[in-house]
Short mmCIF file of C-alpha atoms and ligand atoms in Angstrom, two decimals:
data_model
loop_
_atom_site.label_atom_id
_atom_site.label_comp_id
_atom_site.label_asym_id
_atom_site.label_seq_id
_atom_site.Cartn_x
_atom_site.Cartn_y
_atom_site.Cartn_z
CA MET A 1 -0.20 0.11 -0.05
CA SER A 2 1.22 3.66 -0.90
CA ALA A 3 2.17 5.77 1.92
CA PRO A 4 -0.75 8.38 3.21
CA THR A 5 -0.39 11.77 3.56
CA TYR A 6 -1.83 13.69 6.57
CA LYS A 7 -3.41 17.09 5.08
CA VAL A 8 -6.55 19.09 5.32
CA LEU A 9 -7.80 19.43 2.11
CA ASN A 10 -11.04 21.50 2.12
CA PRO A 11 -13.68 19.82 -0.38
CA ALA A 12 -15.82 22.69 -0.59
CA THR A 13 -12.91 24.15 -2.22
CA GLY A 14 -10.68 21.11 -3.83
CA LYS A 15 -7.80 23.15 -1.99
CA ILE A 16 -5.46 22.16 0.25
CA VAL A 17 -4.98 23.93 3.80
CA GLU A 18 -2.31 22.24 5.83
CA GLU A 19 -0.25 19.70 5.81
CA PHE A 20 1.44 16.81 7.95
CA PRO A 21 4.42 15.22 8.17
CA THR A 22 3.47 10.88 8.79
CA ALA A 23 4.91 9.86 11.83
CA THR A 24 8.91 8.34 11.84
CA ASP A 25 9.10 4.93 12.96
CA GLU A 26 10.48 5.66 16.66
CA GLN A 27 7.34 8.15 17.43
CA VAL A 28 5.68 5.33 16.40
CA GLU A 29 7.60 3.20 18.97
CA GLN A 30 7.18 5.90 21.25
CA ALA A 31 3.58 5.50 20.71
CA LEU A 32 3.82 1.88 21.84
CA ALA A 33 6.02 1.68 24.91
CA SER A 34 4.16 4.81 25.53
CA ALA A 35 1.05 3.25 25.76
CA GLN A 36 2.27 0.24 27.36
CA SER A 37 3.72 1.70 30.45
CA GLY A 38 0.31 4.43 30.21
CA TYR A 39 -1.62 1.13 30.73
CA GLU A 40 0.79 -0.03 33.84
CA SER A 41 -0.86 2.86 36.11
CA TRP A 42 -3.94 3.22 34.08
CA GLN A 43 -5.59 -0.28 34.73
CA ASN A 44 -4.90 0.14 38.75
CA VAL A 45 -6.64 3.42 39.03
CA ASP A 46 -9.86 2.86 40.62
CA ILE A 47 -12.82 3.39 37.87
CA ASN A 48 -14.78 6.15 39.95
CA GLU A 49 -11.14 8.06 39.50
CA ARG A 50 -11.27 6.54 35.61
CA ALA A 51 -14.75 8.06 35.43
CA LYS A 52 -14.01 11.50 36.83
CA ILE A 53 -11.91 11.89 33.77
CA VAL A 54 -13.90 10.59 31.48
CA SER A 55 -16.24 13.22 32.67
CA LYS A 56 -14.11 15.70 32.08
CA VAL A 57 -13.60 14.62 28.72
CA ALA A 58 -17.20 14.92 27.64
CA GLN A 59 -17.29 18.36 29.20
CA LEU A 60 -14.81 19.69 26.86
CA PHE A 61 -16.27 18.03 23.46
CA ALA A 62 -19.75 19.64 24.86
CA ASP A 63 -17.14 23.14 25.55
CA LYS A 64 -15.64 23.12 22.47
CA ALA A 65 -18.86 22.19 20.25
CA ASP A 66 -18.52 25.08 17.94
CA GLU A 67 -14.64 24.86 17.41
CA LEU A 68 -14.38 21.55 17.00
CA GLY A 69 -17.69 21.52 14.55
CA LYS A 70 -15.41 23.64 12.24
CA ILE A 71 -12.84 21.65 12.07
CA MET A 72 -14.61 18.73 10.97
CA THR A 73 -16.79 20.48 8.53
CA LEU A 74 -13.62 22.41 7.03
CA GLU A 75 -11.64 18.65 6.73
CA MET A 76 -15.09 16.56 5.25
CA GLY A 77 -17.07 19.12 4.59
CA LYS A 78 -20.64 18.15 6.22
CA PRO A 79 -23.00 21.16 7.10
CA LEU A 80 -21.64 23.01 10.06
CA SER A 81 -24.72 22.43 12.76
CA GLU A 82 -24.03 18.44 11.75
CA ALA A 83 -20.53 19.34 12.55
CA VAL A 84 -21.36 21.12 16.19
CA GLY A 85 -24.34 18.49 17.03
CA GLU A 86 -22.13 15.74 15.94
CA ALA A 87 -19.29 16.64 19.26
CA GLU A 88 -22.25 17.57 21.55
CA TYR A 89 -23.29 13.97 20.73
CA CYS A 90 -19.82 13.01 21.85
CA LYS A 91 -20.16 14.80 25.35
CA ASP A 92 -23.27 11.95 25.84
CA ILE A 93 -21.10 9.32 24.43
CA PHE A 94 -18.57 9.39 27.19
CA GLU A 95 -20.75 10.98 30.02
CA TYR A 96 -23.05 7.42 29.59
CA PHE A 97 -19.70 5.77 30.13
CA ALA A 98 -18.16 7.45 32.79
CA THR A 99 -21.85 7.06 34.18
CA GLU A 100 -23.20 3.62 33.32
CA GLY A 101 -19.52 2.09 33.27
CA PRO A 102 -18.62 1.62 36.90
CA THR A 103 -21.85 -1.17 37.36
CA LEU A 104 -21.00 -2.53 33.37
CA ALA A 105 -17.81 -3.38 34.41
CA ALA A 106 -18.56 -4.73 38.24
CA ASP A 107 -17.76 -7.96 39.20
CA GLN A 108 -20.51 -10.51 38.55
CA GLU A 109 -21.27 -14.05 40.51
CA ILE A 110 -21.83 -16.55 39.33
CA LYS A 111 -23.57 -20.29 40.45
CA SER A 112 -20.62 -22.32 41.88
CA PHE A 113 -21.52 -26.11 42.55
CA SER A 114 -17.68 -26.83 44.27
CA GLY A 115 -18.61 -24.80 47.53
CA GLY A 116 -15.83 -22.14 46.92
CA LYS A 117 -17.13 -18.27 45.78
CA ALA A 118 -16.28 -17.54 41.95
CA VAL A 119 -16.58 -14.29 40.30
CA VAL A 120 -16.28 -13.11 36.54
CA GLN A 121 -14.37 -10.35 36.73
CA ARG A 122 -14.34 -7.74 33.97
CA ARG A 123 -10.33 -6.51 33.41
CA PRO A 124 -8.15 -4.38 31.06
CA VAL A 125 -6.39 -6.35 28.11
CA GLY A 126 -3.43 -3.79 27.11
CA PRO A 127 -3.15 -1.40 24.90
CA LEU A 128 -5.53 -1.28 21.50
CA LEU A 129 -4.86 0.32 18.21
CA GLY A 130 -8.08 2.23 16.76
CA ILE A 131 -8.07 2.76 13.46
CA MET A 132 -11.00 5.45 12.71
CA PRO A 133 -12.67 7.03 9.25
CA TRP A 134 -13.33 10.58 8.40
CA ASN A 135 -17.36 10.36 7.76
CA PHE A 136 -17.92 10.87 11.52
CA PRO A 137 -13.93 12.80 12.73
CA LEU A 138 -15.34 12.45 16.60
CA TYR A 139 -17.99 10.40 17.12
CA GLN A 140 -16.27 7.69 15.87
CA VAL A 141 -13.45 8.14 18.06
CA ALA A 142 -15.25 8.60 20.90
CA ARG A 143 -17.58 5.30 20.59
CA PHE A 144 -13.86 3.31 20.09
CA ALA A 145 -12.25 5.16 23.25
CA ALA A 146 -14.88 6.46 25.77
CA PRO A 147 -15.91 2.06 26.84
CA ASN A 148 -12.03 1.09 26.67
CA LEU A 149 -10.43 4.40 28.77
CA MET A 150 -13.46 3.40 31.13
CA LEU A 151 -12.43 -0.16 31.20
CA GLY A 152 -8.83 0.82 31.80
CA ASN A 153 -7.37 -0.41 28.23
CA THR A 154 -4.93 2.46 26.68
CA ILE A 155 -5.24 3.41 23.05
CA VAL A 156 -2.80 4.15 20.02
CA LEU A 157 -5.25 6.31 17.49
CA LYS A 158 -4.61 6.04 13.83
CA HIS A 159 -6.76 8.97 12.24
CA ALA A 160 -8.09 9.09 8.67
CA GLU A 161 -5.67 10.95 6.81
CA SER A 162 -7.85 13.34 6.35
CA CYS A 163 -8.76 14.64 9.11
CA PRO A 164 -5.58 15.42 11.34
CA ARG A 165 -6.90 18.49 12.97
CA SER A 166 -10.07 16.44 14.31
CA ALA A 167 -7.29 13.91 15.67
CA LEU A 168 -5.13 16.68 17.15
CA ALA A 169 -8.22 18.08 18.54
CA ILE A 170 -9.28 14.95 20.44
CA GLN A 171 -5.96 14.42 21.77
CA GLU A 172 -5.71 18.00 23.24
CA ILE A 173 -9.18 17.33 25.25
CA MET A 174 -7.84 14.02 26.53
CA ASP A 175 -5.15 16.16 27.96
CA GLU A 176 -6.34 18.76 28.72
CA ALA A 177 -9.05 16.61 30.94
CA GLY A 178 -6.47 14.84 32.58
CA VAL A 179 -6.11 11.61 30.74
CA PRO A 180 -2.28 10.51 32.42
CA ALA A 181 0.21 10.45 29.89
CA GLY A 182 0.26 6.96 27.75
CA VAL A 183 -3.19 6.19 27.58
CA TYR A 184 -4.32 7.89 24.61
CA ASN A 185 -1.84 8.70 21.77
CA ASN A 186 -2.25 9.97 18.86
CA VAL A 187 -0.31 8.74 16.19
CA PHE A 188 0.01 9.61 12.27
CA ALA A 189 0.45 6.48 11.03
CA THR A 190 1.49 5.00 7.35
CA HIS A 191 0.05 2.28 6.60
CA ASP A 192 2.95 -0.10 6.87
CA GLN A 193 3.57 1.41 10.46
CA ILE A 194 0.03 0.38 11.12
CA SER A 195 1.11 -3.24 10.03
CA THR A 196 3.53 -2.40 12.36
CA ILE A 197 1.86 -1.89 14.94
CA ILE A 198 -0.90 -4.71 15.13
CA ALA A 199 2.34 -7.18 14.95
CA ASP A 200 3.43 -5.52 18.03
CA SER A 201 2.86 -7.38 21.47
CA ARG A 202 2.35 -4.52 23.70
CA ILE A 203 -0.98 -4.40 21.28
CA GLN A 204 -3.89 -6.59 22.25
CA GLY A 205 -6.71 -5.88 20.10
CA VAL A 206 -7.58 -3.34 17.15
CA SER A 207 -10.84 -2.25 16.34
CA LEU A 208 -11.71 0.01 13.01
CA THR A 209 -14.30 1.27 11.20
CA GLY A 210 -14.00 1.53 7.76
CA SER A 211 -14.47 0.13 3.90
CA GLU A 212 -14.76 -3.35 3.59
CA ARG A 213 -12.08 -3.14 2.34
CA ALA A 214 -9.98 -2.02 4.61
CA GLY A 215 -11.79 -4.13 7.70
CA ALA A 216 -10.65 -7.85 5.02
CA ILE A 217 -6.94 -6.11 4.99
CA ILE A 218 -7.16 -5.73 9.00
CA GLY A 219 -9.07 -8.29 10.07
CA GLU A 220 -6.38 -10.47 8.27
CA GLN A 221 -3.56 -8.90 10.31
CA ALA A 222 -5.28 -9.32 13.06
CA GLY A 223 -5.92 -13.02 13.14
CA ARG A 224 -2.17 -13.93 11.79
CA ASN A 225 -1.28 -11.90 15.04
CA LEU A 226 -3.76 -13.89 17.26
CA LYS A 227 -5.70 -10.14 17.89
CA LYS A 228 -8.99 -9.65 18.60
CA ALA A 229 -10.10 -7.69 15.92
CA VAL A 230 -14.21 -5.33 16.21
CA LEU A 231 -15.00 -4.21 12.51
CA GLU A 232 -17.61 -1.97 11.85
CA LEU A 233 -18.04 -1.65 7.95
CA GLY A 234 -19.45 -0.64 5.03
CA GLY A 235 -23.59 -0.90 5.04
CA SER A 236 -26.68 -1.08 2.59
CA ASP A 237 -29.57 -1.06 4.84
CA PRO A 238 -33.32 -1.14 3.70
CA PHE A 239 -36.06 0.98 4.92
CA VAL A 240 -39.11 -0.89 4.39
CA VAL A 241 -42.32 1.05 3.74
CA LEU A 242 -44.99 -1.54 3.38
CA ASP A 243 -47.66 1.34 4.23
CA SER A 244 -48.29 4.25 4.87
CA ASN A 245 -51.82 7.05 5.44
CA ASP A 246 -48.91 9.88 5.07
CA VAL A 247 -46.61 9.29 2.22
CA ALA A 248 -45.43 12.73 2.32
CA GLY A 249 -44.19 12.62 5.89
CA ILE A 250 -42.57 9.28 5.34
CA ALA A 251 -40.27 9.89 2.85
CA GLU A 252 -39.57 13.51 4.24
CA THR A 253 -38.08 11.14 6.95
CA ALA A 254 -36.45 8.65 4.41
CA TRP A 255 -35.14 11.94 2.99
CA GLY A 256 -34.10 13.29 6.24
CA PHE A 257 -32.20 10.27 7.16
CA ARG A 258 -30.54 9.56 3.66
CA ILE A 259 -29.07 13.01 3.44
CA ASP A 260 -27.65 13.47 7.15
CA ASN A 261 -23.82 13.35 6.44
CA THR A 262 -24.25 14.07 2.86
CA GLY A 263 -25.79 10.69 3.02
CA GLN A 264 -21.99 9.75 4.39
CA ALA A 265 -22.51 7.20 6.90
CA CYS A 266 -22.57 3.62 7.32
CA ASN A 267 -25.76 2.84 8.13
CA SER A 268 -27.57 4.98 6.04
CA ASN A 269 -30.84 4.13 4.27
CA LYS A 270 -29.14 3.11 1.05
CA ARG A 271 -31.82 1.46 -0.44
CA MET A 272 -35.80 2.23 0.09
CA ILE A 273 -38.10 -0.53 -0.28
CA ILE A 274 -41.63 0.77 -1.09
CA MET A 275 -44.86 -0.68 -1.71
CA GLU A 276 -46.25 -0.51 -5.17
CA ASP A 277 -49.55 1.53 -4.47
CA ILE A 278 -47.49 4.29 -2.75
CA PHE A 279 -44.50 4.11 -4.78
CA ASP A 280 -44.79 6.83 -7.30
CA ASP A 281 -46.03 9.22 -4.89
CA PHE A 282 -43.09 8.46 -2.46
CA VAL A 283 -40.31 9.01 -5.59
CA THR A 284 -42.18 12.14 -6.30
CA GLU A 285 -42.07 13.49 -2.77
CA LEU A 286 -38.29 12.30 -3.15
CA THR A 287 -37.45 13.71 -5.76
CA LYS A 288 -39.12 17.23 -4.40
CA ARG A 289 -37.08 17.67 -1.59
CA ALA A 290 -33.69 16.94 -3.42
CA ASP A 291 -34.43 18.94 -6.91
CA GLY A 292 -33.64 22.45 -7.25
CA LEU A 293 -30.80 22.53 -4.32
CA THR A 294 -27.61 24.27 -5.31
CA PRO A 295 -24.20 23.82 -4.03
CA GLY A 296 -23.38 25.58 -1.25
CA ASP A 297 -20.73 26.62 1.58
CA PRO A 298 -21.00 24.07 4.38
CA MET A 299 -20.02 26.86 6.98
CA ALA A 300 -22.77 28.75 6.34
CA GLU A 301 -25.81 25.83 5.16
CA VAL A 302 -27.84 28.32 3.44
CA ASP A 303 -31.39 26.56 2.49
CA GLY A 304 -31.60 25.62 -0.67
CA THR A 305 -28.17 24.51 -1.34
CA PHE A 306 -26.63 21.24 -0.29
CA ALA A 307 -22.93 20.57 1.30
CA PRO A 308 -20.03 18.93 -0.76
CA MET A 309 -19.18 15.32 0.07
CA SER A 310 -15.36 14.31 1.77
CA SER A 311 -12.95 15.06 -1.17
CA ARG A 312 -13.31 14.71 -5.00
CA LYS A 313 -12.60 11.30 -5.50
CA ALA A 314 -15.35 10.42 -3.15
CA ALA A 315 -17.76 12.10 -6.01
CA GLU A 316 -16.40 10.97 -8.90
CA ASP A 317 -16.84 7.46 -7.42
CA LEU A 318 -20.48 7.62 -6.64
CA HIS A 319 -21.05 9.67 -9.70
CA ALA A 320 -19.01 6.49 -11.61
CA GLN A 321 -22.22 4.33 -10.22
CA VAL A 322 -24.63 6.48 -10.66
CA GLN A 323 -23.46 6.28 -14.63
CA ASP A 324 -23.56 3.39 -14.59
CA ALA A 325 -26.87 2.09 -13.58
CA VAL A 326 -28.29 5.19 -16.02
CA SER A 327 -26.26 3.57 -18.94
CA LYS A 328 -28.58 0.47 -17.55
CA GLY A 329 -31.79 1.60 -18.02
CA ALA A 330 -32.16 3.13 -14.42
CA THR A 331 -34.53 6.23 -14.27
CA LEU A 332 -32.46 8.88 -12.29
CA HIS A 333 -35.88 11.43 -11.57
CA THR A 334 -32.76 14.51 -10.51
CA GLY A 335 -29.23 15.42 -8.87
CA GLY A 336 -26.81 13.20 -9.80
CA VAL A 337 -25.09 16.14 -10.84
CA LEU A 338 -21.05 16.51 -10.62
CA GLN A 339 -20.07 19.70 -10.55
CA ASP A 340 -16.66 20.87 -12.71
CA GLY A 341 -13.88 21.39 -10.96
CA PRO A 342 -11.72 20.16 -7.90
CA ALA A 343 -14.44 20.68 -5.14
CA ALA A 344 -16.42 17.64 -4.14
CA TYR A 345 -20.24 18.99 -4.59
CA TYR A 346 -22.60 16.14 -6.25
CA SER A 347 -26.10 16.87 -6.28
CA PRO A 348 -28.57 14.42 -4.45
CA ALA A 349 -30.48 11.81 -6.44
CA VAL A 350 -33.76 10.09 -6.41
CA LEU A 351 -33.29 6.68 -8.65
CA SER A 352 -34.92 3.92 -9.68
CA GLY A 353 -34.74 1.02 -12.21
CA VAL A 354 -32.17 -0.01 -10.44
CA THR A 355 -31.52 -3.95 -11.99
CA LYS A 356 -29.14 -6.64 -10.32
CA ASP A 357 -26.77 -6.17 -13.47
CA MET A 358 -25.94 -2.67 -12.09
CA ARG A 359 -23.22 -2.20 -9.85
CA ALA A 360 -25.77 0.68 -7.50
CA TYR A 361 -27.57 -3.19 -6.78
CA TYR A 362 -25.45 -4.70 -4.71
CA GLU A 363 -22.76 -2.11 -3.66
CA GLU A 364 -22.82 0.34 -1.40
CA LEU A 365 -23.40 4.30 -2.34
CA PHE A 366 -21.69 6.30 -0.11
CA GLY A 367 -23.07 9.35 -0.77
CA PRO A 368 -26.71 11.30 -1.58
CA VAL A 369 -28.26 9.50 -3.52
CA ALA A 370 -31.64 6.98 -2.60
CA VAL A 371 -32.26 4.22 -4.73
CA VAL A 372 -35.95 3.33 -4.81
CA TYR A 373 -37.14 0.23 -5.29
CA LYS A 374 -41.18 -0.86 -5.99
CA VAL A 375 -42.32 -4.21 -4.51
CA SER A 376 -46.23 -5.39 -4.55
CA SER A 377 -45.86 -8.10 -0.75
CA ASP A 378 -44.49 -7.68 2.62
CA GLU A 379 -42.68 -11.06 1.55
CA GLN A 380 -41.18 -9.75 -1.52
CA ALA A 381 -39.88 -6.59 0.33
CA LEU A 382 -38.05 -8.85 2.95
CA GLU A 383 -36.38 -11.02 0.43
CA LEU A 384 -35.20 -7.29 -1.43
CA ALA A 385 -33.75 -6.59 2.53
CA ASN A 386 -31.93 -9.02 2.68
CA ASP A 387 -30.76 -9.65 -0.67
CA THR A 388 -27.25 -7.38 0.15
CA ILE A 389 -23.68 -8.93 1.18
CA TYR A 390 -24.20 -6.28 3.35
CA GLY A 391 -25.92 -6.52 7.34
CA LEU A 392 -25.75 -3.68 9.12
CA GLY A 393 -29.32 -1.80 10.04
CA GLY A 394 -32.51 -1.64 8.37
CA SER A 395 -36.55 -0.31 9.06
CA VAL A 396 -39.89 -1.11 8.60
CA HIS A 397 -42.49 1.03 8.09
CA SER A 398 -46.43 0.41 8.66
CA THR A 399 -49.65 1.91 10.08
CA ASP A 400 -49.53 -2.19 11.34
CA GLU A 401 -47.13 -1.87 14.35
CA ALA A 402 -46.95 -6.05 14.04
CA ARG A 403 -46.93 -6.05 10.67
CA ALA A 404 -44.00 -4.20 10.56
CA ALA A 405 -41.98 -6.14 13.31
CA LYS A 406 -43.02 -9.61 11.48
CA VAL A 407 -41.21 -8.65 8.87
CA ALA A 408 -38.22 -7.27 10.89
CA MET A 409 -38.03 -9.81 12.93
CA GLY A 410 -36.32 -11.64 9.34
CA LEU A 411 -34.07 -8.80 8.97
CA GLN A 412 -30.23 -10.27 8.40
CA SER A 413 -28.80 -7.24 10.46
CA GLY A 414 -27.29 -6.22 13.44
CA MET A 415 -29.88 -3.34 14.18
CA ALA A 416 -33.44 -3.85 13.03
CA ASN A 417 -36.21 -0.76 13.90
CA VAL A 418 -39.62 -0.56 13.32
CA ASN A 419 -40.89 2.70 12.05
CA SER A 420 -37.87 4.37 12.70
CA PRO A 421 -35.02 4.64 10.65
CA ALA A 422 -32.60 4.22 13.20
CA ALA A 423 -32.60 3.48 17.20
CA GLU A 424 -29.21 5.69 17.61
CA GLY A 425 -28.12 6.69 20.86
CA ALA A 426 -24.74 6.36 22.94
CA GLU A 427 -27.17 3.79 25.34
CA MET A 428 -27.99 1.39 21.70
CA PRO A 429 -25.30 -1.26 20.80
CA PHE A 430 -23.90 -0.82 16.92
CA GLY A 431 -22.91 -3.16 15.36
CA GLY A 432 -23.44 -5.86 11.92
CA VAL A 433 -23.19 -9.28 10.02
CA LYS A 434 -22.64 -10.38 6.93
CA ARG A 435 -19.97 -8.34 5.39
CA SER A 436 -20.89 -5.50 7.86
CA GLY A 437 -18.06 -7.06 10.30
CA PHE A 438 -18.24 -7.98 13.74
CA GLY A 439 -18.40 -6.86 17.32
CA ARG A 440 -20.36 -3.90 18.83
CA GLU A 441 -19.74 -0.42 19.79
CA LEU A 442 -22.27 1.70 22.80
CA GLY A 443 -24.12 0.72 24.53
CA PRO A 444 -23.67 -2.02 27.51
CA LEU A 445 -22.19 -4.36 24.84
CA GLY A 446 -19.83 -1.47 23.55
CA MET A 447 -17.80 -2.13 27.26
CA GLU A 448 -17.76 -6.17 26.36
CA GLU A 449 -15.35 -6.09 23.49
CA PHE A 450 -11.62 -5.92 24.46
CA VAL A 451 -12.01 -6.89 28.16
CA ASN A 452 -11.00 -10.18 30.16
CA LYS A 453 -13.63 -11.67 31.67
CA ARG A 454 -11.36 -12.99 33.92
CA LEU A 455 -13.04 -15.79 36.27
CA PHE A 456 -11.88 -15.44 40.02
CA TYR A 457 -12.44 -18.78 42.31
CA ILE A 458 -11.37 -18.58 45.89
CA GLY A 459 -12.26 -22.15 47.05
CA ASP A 460 -13.48 -23.39 50.40
O1 SSN B 1 -20.80 5.71 9.47
C1 SSN B 1 -21.08 5.08 10.82
C2 SSN B 1 -21.74 5.55 12.10
C3 SSN B 1 -23.09 6.62 11.47
C4 SSN B 1 -24.11 6.78 13.03
O2 SSN B 1 -23.97 5.76 13.92
O3 SSN B 1 -24.93 7.52 12.79
#
C-alpha cells in the first residue's frame, strides 16, 4: 500500500489548507512504549477515578463544540450544524460510559456448585489500536475510546489521513481533561506502520471502522497476529415502507435520514423498498426534496443548498456508480450532477429502476443518492431487503406495528428498527453481521469487546 499523507483539504474548494508529516518509526515506537507504560498505571486506577476524568472529557467536547464543528466541516465538508451536533453527541457518549461504566464493569458472581466462590471480573486487556474514518471524525473515535478508557485499556489512535486537525483536537481534549500521559496516543501512522503496530506484542486488539476493503486487510493482519478485532464496516441498509397514510411524511423521514452527513454514513438508508400502491407518490415526494438544490458553503448552510462530499474522489466514485445504473436503464429522477472543478459537490439524487446487473444494486452508495425499489408484497420486500452482502441495520415502516415487526424480525442485520429509521444513542449497541463486520460499539455491549472476563475463584 502507498504511504498516506495527512492533510486538510477543504472539499468545498478542493484546496489544501495544511499538511502534516507522517510519523517516523521512532515516533511509532514511542507511542507503543507510552501506551504500554500508560497501561501499567491506568489499569490500577480505581474505575470511579477514571470515570471522573472521562466525565471531564465529555464536558470538554460540549464546551468546544463550535470550534470542533468548524474543524470537521473544513476537513470533510459536512454542514456545520451537523458537525457541532456531532461534537455534542460525543459529550453524551463519554458521559454515558463515565456514568454507567462502573456498573457495567462490576464483578458478576456466578453460582458455584463446588463450594467455593466464583466471580467473573471485567479486567482490561492492555493497549489497543483504533483505526478511525473521516465520516464522523469525532464520534467514531468517541465510541471506541470512551468504553475502553473506562475499562482501563490504553489507546493508540490512527485517524483518517484527511482529518489530522480533528485527530489533534481529540488528543488535546484528552490531555486537558487529565487523561494521564500514555493512555491516549494519537499517531499519524502510515499503512506499513499500522501493520507493525498490529504485530507488536504490546498491542492486544484492534478496532476499525471503515470500508469493507480496509476491514478485510486489518482483519487478516489481526488474525495472523492472534489479536481480537472489532470491525465496523459498510452497509446498504433497507428502509422498507409496507403502507402509509402519510406518504409525504414518510418520504420526509426517509430523505432526512438519507441526506444526513451528505449520505456518508455506514447505516444510512441506502435502499428504500416501497410497496407498489404508494411507490409513485413516494418517489415524487423524494424528488421534490432533492430537486433544485444548489452547491453551498457547508459553513454557511444557506437554505436550498447542499454540502460537498468528503473528497473529489468520493464524488467521482459515486458518480460512476450512478452513471453505470443510468447507462443500463435506471431512471434518474433528479440530481446526480458532478460539479466541474476540484471541489466535491455532487447533487443529491433519486434513482429508481435499479436491477441486479447494475453496480448500484449490490455496491454501497456512500453519498447523497436515494435508490428506490418497488415491491408488491411483504415477502418480496423482505427478500429484497436481505439481498445484500451487508447486514448493518434496517427499518420497516407500517401503520400496523405488528406487520412491520414481523418483517423486521426477518432482517439479516445487526440492528432492526420498526417505525424508526434507526435507534441511535450512546446507550444503543451498534454493529452488523455479514460483510458489515463484527463486534459492537456503544451501549452495554460496547464495554464487552476488549475486556478480559476473568474467572476469579476462591476455593472453600
Ligand atoms: O458511519 C457509521 C455510523 C453512523 C451513525 O452511527 O450514525
